[in-house]
Amino acid sequence: MLNDFTFAFIKPNAVKNSNIGPILSMINKAGFRISAMKMIHLTISQAESFYAVHGEKPFFRDLVKFMSSGPVVAMILCCDNAVEEFRKLIGETDPARAGEGTIRKLFATSLQMNAVHGSDSNENAIKEAAFFFSEFERYYS
Ligand code: IDP
Ligand code: MG
């Protein structure tokens, strides 16, 4: 897909570890334009809504606790084939399996605290972007 976008956030562990700057630098160097960005501390109920698809998983409660433990930096990122390109840049969910030079390989502290989120489909990118941002907070498409 041309000129499309994905939704991403920098997770609380990477924010706490002062890795916002290095991660944004990698995102820009990889050719993404930042169309929207904000720092936000999710409530437990907001984290539950965002990860509702994982509601039945054994790691759900801990994930929600982690995701509401501190602020995240939420973003809408634009480039051609954005969803797929961003998933390549961040690497596998489990940092032990993530490729060398990927964001998760470099900045994850565990499987749960894997530094960044990236949408897994165009449909979810649209939903997740709308969860965090209004139309007035977006500057490119
Ligand atoms: P993704 O973030 O690569 O799309 P998902 O399977 O959608 O991976 O899982 C969402 C998030 O839940 C992961 O990024 C990670 O933070 C956490 N997670 C996934 N699987 C596990 C697990 O087995 N144990 C603990 N946390 C997990
Ligand atoms: Mg996912």
PDB file of C-alpha atoms in Angstrom, residues 1-138:
ATOM      1  CA  MET A   1       0.000   0.000   0.000  1.00  0.00           C
ATOM      2  CA  LEU A   2       1.384   3.438  -0.874  1.00  0.00           C
ATOM      3  CA  ASN A   3       1.572   6.418   1.490  1.00  0.00           C
ATOM      4  CA  ASP A   4       0.008   4.561   4.357  1.00  0.00           C
ATOM      5  CA  PHE A   5       0.607   4.580   8.100  1.00  0.00           C
ATOM      6  CA  THR A   6       1.042   2.447  11.149  1.00  0.00           C
ATOM      7  CA  PHE A   7       0.444   3.061  14.821  1.00  0.00           C
ATOM      8  CA  ALA A   8       3.277   2.651  17.338  1.00  0.00           C
ATOM      9  CA  PHE A   9       4.200   3.418  20.891  1.00  0.00           C
ATOM     10  CA  ILE A  10       7.372   3.393  22.930  1.00  0.00           C
ATOM     11  CA  LYS A  11       6.579   1.283  25.999  1.00  0.00           C
ATOM     12  CA  PRO A  12       7.061   2.399  29.641  1.00  0.00           C
ATOM     13  CA  ASN A  13      10.366   0.511  30.134  1.00  0.00           C
ATOM     14  CA  ALA A  14      12.014   2.279  27.171  1.00  0.00           C
ATOM     15  CA  VAL A  15      10.647   5.664  28.309  1.00  0.00           C
ATOM     16  CA  LYS A  16      12.002   5.062  31.848  1.00  0.00           C
ATOM     17  CA  ASN A  17      15.378   3.958  30.494  1.00  0.00           C
ATOM     18  CA  SER A  18      15.787   7.230  28.533  1.00  0.00           C
ATOM     19  CA  ASN A  19      15.540   5.473  25.190  1.00  0.00           C
ATOM     20  CA  ILE A  20      12.925   7.733  23.559  1.00  0.00           C
ATOM     21  CA  GLY A  21      15.627   9.649  21.655  1.00  0.00           C
ATOM     22  CA  PRO A  22      17.548   6.654  20.257  1.00  0.00           C
ATOM     23  CA  ILE A  23      14.300   4.916  19.219  1.00  0.00           C
ATOM     24  CA  LEU A  24      12.934   8.037  17.469  1.00  0.00           C
ATOM     25  CA  SER A  25      16.264   8.398  15.699  1.00  0.00           C
ATOM     26  CA  MET A  26      16.031   4.829  14.372  1.00  0.00           C
ATOM     27  CA  ILE A  27      12.439   5.454  13.255  1.00  0.00           C
ATOM     28  CA  ASN A  28      13.437   8.591  11.333  1.00  0.00           C
ATOM     29  CA  LYS A  29      16.554   6.977   9.838  1.00  0.00           C
ATOM     30  CA  ALA A  30      14.387   4.099   8.602  1.00  0.00           C
ATOM     31  CA  GLY A  31      12.371   6.617   6.571  1.00  0.00           C
ATOM     32  CA  PHE A  32       9.186   7.058   8.619  1.00  0.00           C
ATOM     33  CA  ARG A  33       7.587  10.499   8.959  1.00  0.00           C
ATOM     34  CA  ILE A  34       6.013  11.159  12.348  1.00  0.00           C
ATOM     35  CA  SER A  35       2.446  12.218  11.629  1.00  0.00           C
ATOM     36  CA  ALA A  36       1.296  12.449  15.270  1.00  0.00           C
ATOM     37  CA  MET A  37       3.005  12.006  18.617  1.00  0.00           C
ATOM     38  CA  LYS A  38       2.205  12.359  22.311  1.00  0.00           C
ATOM     39  CA  MET A  39       3.326  11.149  25.712  1.00  0.00           C
ATOM     40  CA  ILE A  40       0.464   9.671  27.710  1.00  0.00           C
ATOM     41  CA  HIS A  41       0.116   7.637  30.908  1.00  0.00           C
ATOM     42  CA  LEU A  42      -2.614   5.061  30.261  1.00  0.00           C
ATOM     43  CA  THR A  43      -5.089   4.157  32.991  1.00  0.00           C
ATOM     44  CA  ILE A  44      -5.625   0.467  33.744  1.00  0.00           C
ATOM     45  CA  SER A  45      -8.939   0.537  31.898  1.00  0.00           C
ATOM     46  CA  GLN A  46      -7.393   2.201  28.824  1.00  0.00           C
ATOM     47  CA  ALA A  47      -4.623  -0.447  28.758  1.00  0.00           C
ATOM     48  CA  GLU A  48      -7.283  -3.183  29.086  1.00  0.00           C
ATOM     49  CA  SER A  49      -9.197  -1.736  26.130  1.00  0.00           C
ATOM     50  CA  PHE A  50      -6.101  -1.399  23.972  1.00  0.00           C
ATOM     51  CA  TYR A  51      -5.040  -5.016  24.606  1.00  0.00           C
ATOM     52  CA  ALA A  52      -8.605  -6.461  24.764  1.00  0.00           C
ATOM     53  CA  VAL A  53      -7.711  -8.968  22.021  1.00  0.00           C
ATOM     54  CA  HIS A  54      -5.328 -10.609  24.538  1.00  0.00           C
ATOM     55  CA  GLY A  55      -7.949 -10.629  27.344  1.00  0.00           C
ATOM     56  CA  GLU A  56      -7.909 -14.422  27.707  1.00  0.00           C
ATOM     57  CA  LYS A  57      -4.115 -14.825  27.609  1.00  0.00           C
ATOM     58  CA  PRO A  58      -2.268 -15.777  30.810  1.00  0.00           C
ATOM     59  CA  PHE A  59      -0.024 -12.702  30.510  1.00  0.00           C
ATOM     60  CA  PHE A  60      -2.916 -10.206  30.136  1.00  0.00           C
ATOM     61  CA  ARG A  61      -3.108  -8.867  33.738  1.00  0.00           C
ATOM     62  CA  ASP A  62       0.648  -8.358  33.986  1.00  0.00           C
ATOM     63  CA  LEU A  63       0.728  -6.724  30.559  1.00  0.00           C
ATOM     64  CA  VAL A  64      -2.006  -4.260  31.576  1.00  0.00           C
ATOM     65  CA  LYS A  65      -0.163  -3.487  34.821  1.00  0.00           C
ATOM     66  CA  PHE A  66       3.073  -2.875  32.925  1.00  0.00           C
ATOM     67  CA  MET A  67       1.411  -0.758  30.232  1.00  0.00           C
ATOM     68  CA  SER A  68      -0.172   1.488  32.884  1.00  0.00           C
ATOM     69  CA  SER A  69       2.996   1.660  35.041  1.00  0.00           C
ATOM     70  CA  GLY A  70       4.310   4.824  33.359  1.00  0.00           C
ATOM     71  CA  PRO A  71       3.918   6.972  30.271  1.00  0.00           C
ATOM     72  CA  VAL A  72       4.199   5.725  26.705  1.00  0.00           C
ATOM     73  CA  VAL A  73       5.054   7.764  23.592  1.00  0.00           C
ATOM     74  CA  ALA A  74       2.309   7.109  21.051  1.00  0.00           C
ATOM     75  CA  MET A  75       2.855   7.833  17.351  1.00  0.00           C
ATOM     76  CA  ILE A  76       1.349   7.568  13.911  1.00  0.00           C
ATOM     77  CA  LEU A  77       4.138   6.781  11.435  1.00  0.00           C
ATOM     78  CA  CYS A  78       3.913   7.209   7.681  1.00  0.00           C
ATOM     79  CA  CYS A  79       5.789   5.504   4.872  1.00  0.00           C
ATOM     80  CA  ASP A  80       5.018   3.136   2.025  1.00  0.00           C
ATOM     81  CA  ASN A  81       3.935  -0.243   3.373  1.00  0.00           C
ATOM     82  CA  ALA A  82       4.184   1.203   6.904  1.00  0.00           C
ATOM     83  CA  VAL A  83       2.734  -1.710   8.902  1.00  0.00           C
ATOM     84  CA  GLU A  84       5.085  -4.294   7.439  1.00  0.00           C
ATOM     85  CA  GLU A  85       8.131  -1.995   7.348  1.00  0.00           C
ATOM     86  CA  PHE A  86       7.692  -1.035  10.993  1.00  0.00           C
ATOM     87  CA  ARG A  87       7.288  -4.663  12.109  1.00  0.00           C
ATOM     88  CA  LYS A  88      10.588  -5.370  10.328  1.00  0.00           C
ATOM     89  CA  LEU A  89      12.275  -2.458  12.111  1.00  0.00           C
ATOM     90  CA  ILE A  90      11.105  -3.597  15.579  1.00  0.00           C
ATOM     91  CA  GLY A  91      11.767  -7.342  15.166  1.00  0.00           C
ATOM     92  CA  GLU A  92      10.005 -10.340  16.713  1.00  0.00           C
ATOM     93  CA  THR A  93       7.788 -10.044  19.814  1.00  0.00           C
ATOM     94  CA  ASP A  94      10.322 -12.031  21.867  1.00  0.00           C
ATOM     95  CA  PRO A  95      13.562 -10.014  21.910  1.00  0.00           C
ATOM     96  CA  ALA A  96      15.534 -13.259  22.145  1.00  0.00           C
ATOM     97  CA  ARG A  97      14.251 -14.042  18.637  1.00  0.00           C
ATOM     98  CA  ALA A  98      14.473 -10.480  17.259  1.00  0.00           C
ATOM     99  CA  GLY A  99      17.067  -9.861  14.538  1.00  0.00           C
ATOM    100  CA  GLU A 100      20.308  -7.977  15.150  1.00  0.00           C
ATOM    101  CA  GLY A 101      19.875  -4.215  14.891  1.00  0.00           C
ATOM    102  CA  THR A 102      16.110  -4.265  15.458  1.00  0.00           C
ATOM    103  CA  ILE A 103      14.576  -1.929  18.051  1.00  0.00           C
ATOM    104  CA  ARG A 104      13.414  -4.795  20.259  1.00  0.00           C
ATOM    105  CA  LYS A 105      16.818  -6.493  20.127  1.00  0.00           C
ATOM    106  CA  LEU A 106      18.471  -3.244  21.186  1.00  0.00           C
ATOM    107  CA  PHE A 107      16.022  -1.878  23.772  1.00  0.00           C
ATOM    108  CA  ALA A 108      13.774  -4.668  25.151  1.00  0.00           C
ATOM    109  CA  THR A 109      14.320  -5.675  28.756  1.00  0.00           C
ATOM    110  CA  SER A 110      12.103  -8.821  28.566  1.00  0.00           C
ATOM    111  CA  LEU A 111       9.421 -10.455  26.421  1.00  0.00           C
ATOM    112  CA  GLN A 112       6.800  -8.328  28.146  1.00  0.00           C
ATOM    113  CA  MET A 113       8.903  -5.146  28.251  1.00  0.00           C
ATOM    114  CA  ASN A 114       9.844  -5.330  24.587  1.00  0.00           C
ATOM    115  CA  ALA A 115      10.280  -1.558  24.192  1.00  0.00           C
ATOM    116  CA  VAL A 116       7.822  -0.819  21.359  1.00  0.00           C
ATOM    117  CA  HIS A 117       4.430  -1.645  19.922  1.00  0.00           C
ATOM    118  CA  GLY A 118       3.639  -1.760  16.218  1.00  0.00           C
ATOM    119  CA  SER A 119       0.253  -2.505  14.617  1.00  0.00           C
ATOM    120  CA  ASP A 120      -0.007  -5.924  12.959  1.00  0.00           C
ATOM    121  CA  SER A 121      -2.407  -4.987  10.100  1.00  0.00           C
ATOM    122  CA  ASN A 122      -3.758  -1.937   8.280  1.00  0.00           C
ATOM    123  CA  GLU A 123      -7.130  -2.517   9.920  1.00  0.00           C
ATOM    124  CA  ASN A 124      -5.590  -2.475  13.409  1.00  0.00           C
ATOM    125  CA  ALA A 125      -3.417   0.533  12.543  1.00  0.00           C
ATOM    126  CA  ILE A 126      -6.602   2.499  11.748  1.00  0.00           C
ATOM    127  CA  LYS A 127      -8.311   1.382  14.988  1.00  0.00           C
ATOM    128  CA  GLU A 128      -5.265   1.938  17.203  1.00  0.00           C
ATOM    129  CA  ALA A 129      -4.477   5.367  15.729  1.00  0.00           C
ATOM    130  CA  ALA A 130      -8.085   6.425  16.394  1.00  0.00           C
ATOM    131  CA  PHE A 131      -7.838   5.108  19.978  1.00  0.00           C
ATOM    132  CA  PHE A 132      -5.020   7.589  20.729  1.00  0.00           C
ATOM    133  CA  PHE A 133      -5.426  10.506  18.304  1.00  0.00           C
ATOM    134  CA  SER A 134      -8.150  12.746  16.918  1.00  0.00           C
ATOM    135  CA  GLU A 135      -8.090  13.941  13.292  1.00  0.00           C
ATOM    136  CA  PHE A 136      -6.804  17.328  14.549  1.00  0.00           C
ATOM    137  CA  GLU A 137      -3.668  15.748  15.986  1.00  0.00           C
ATOM    138  CA  ARG A 138      -2.486  14.244  12.676  1.00  0.00           C
TER     139      ARG A 138
END
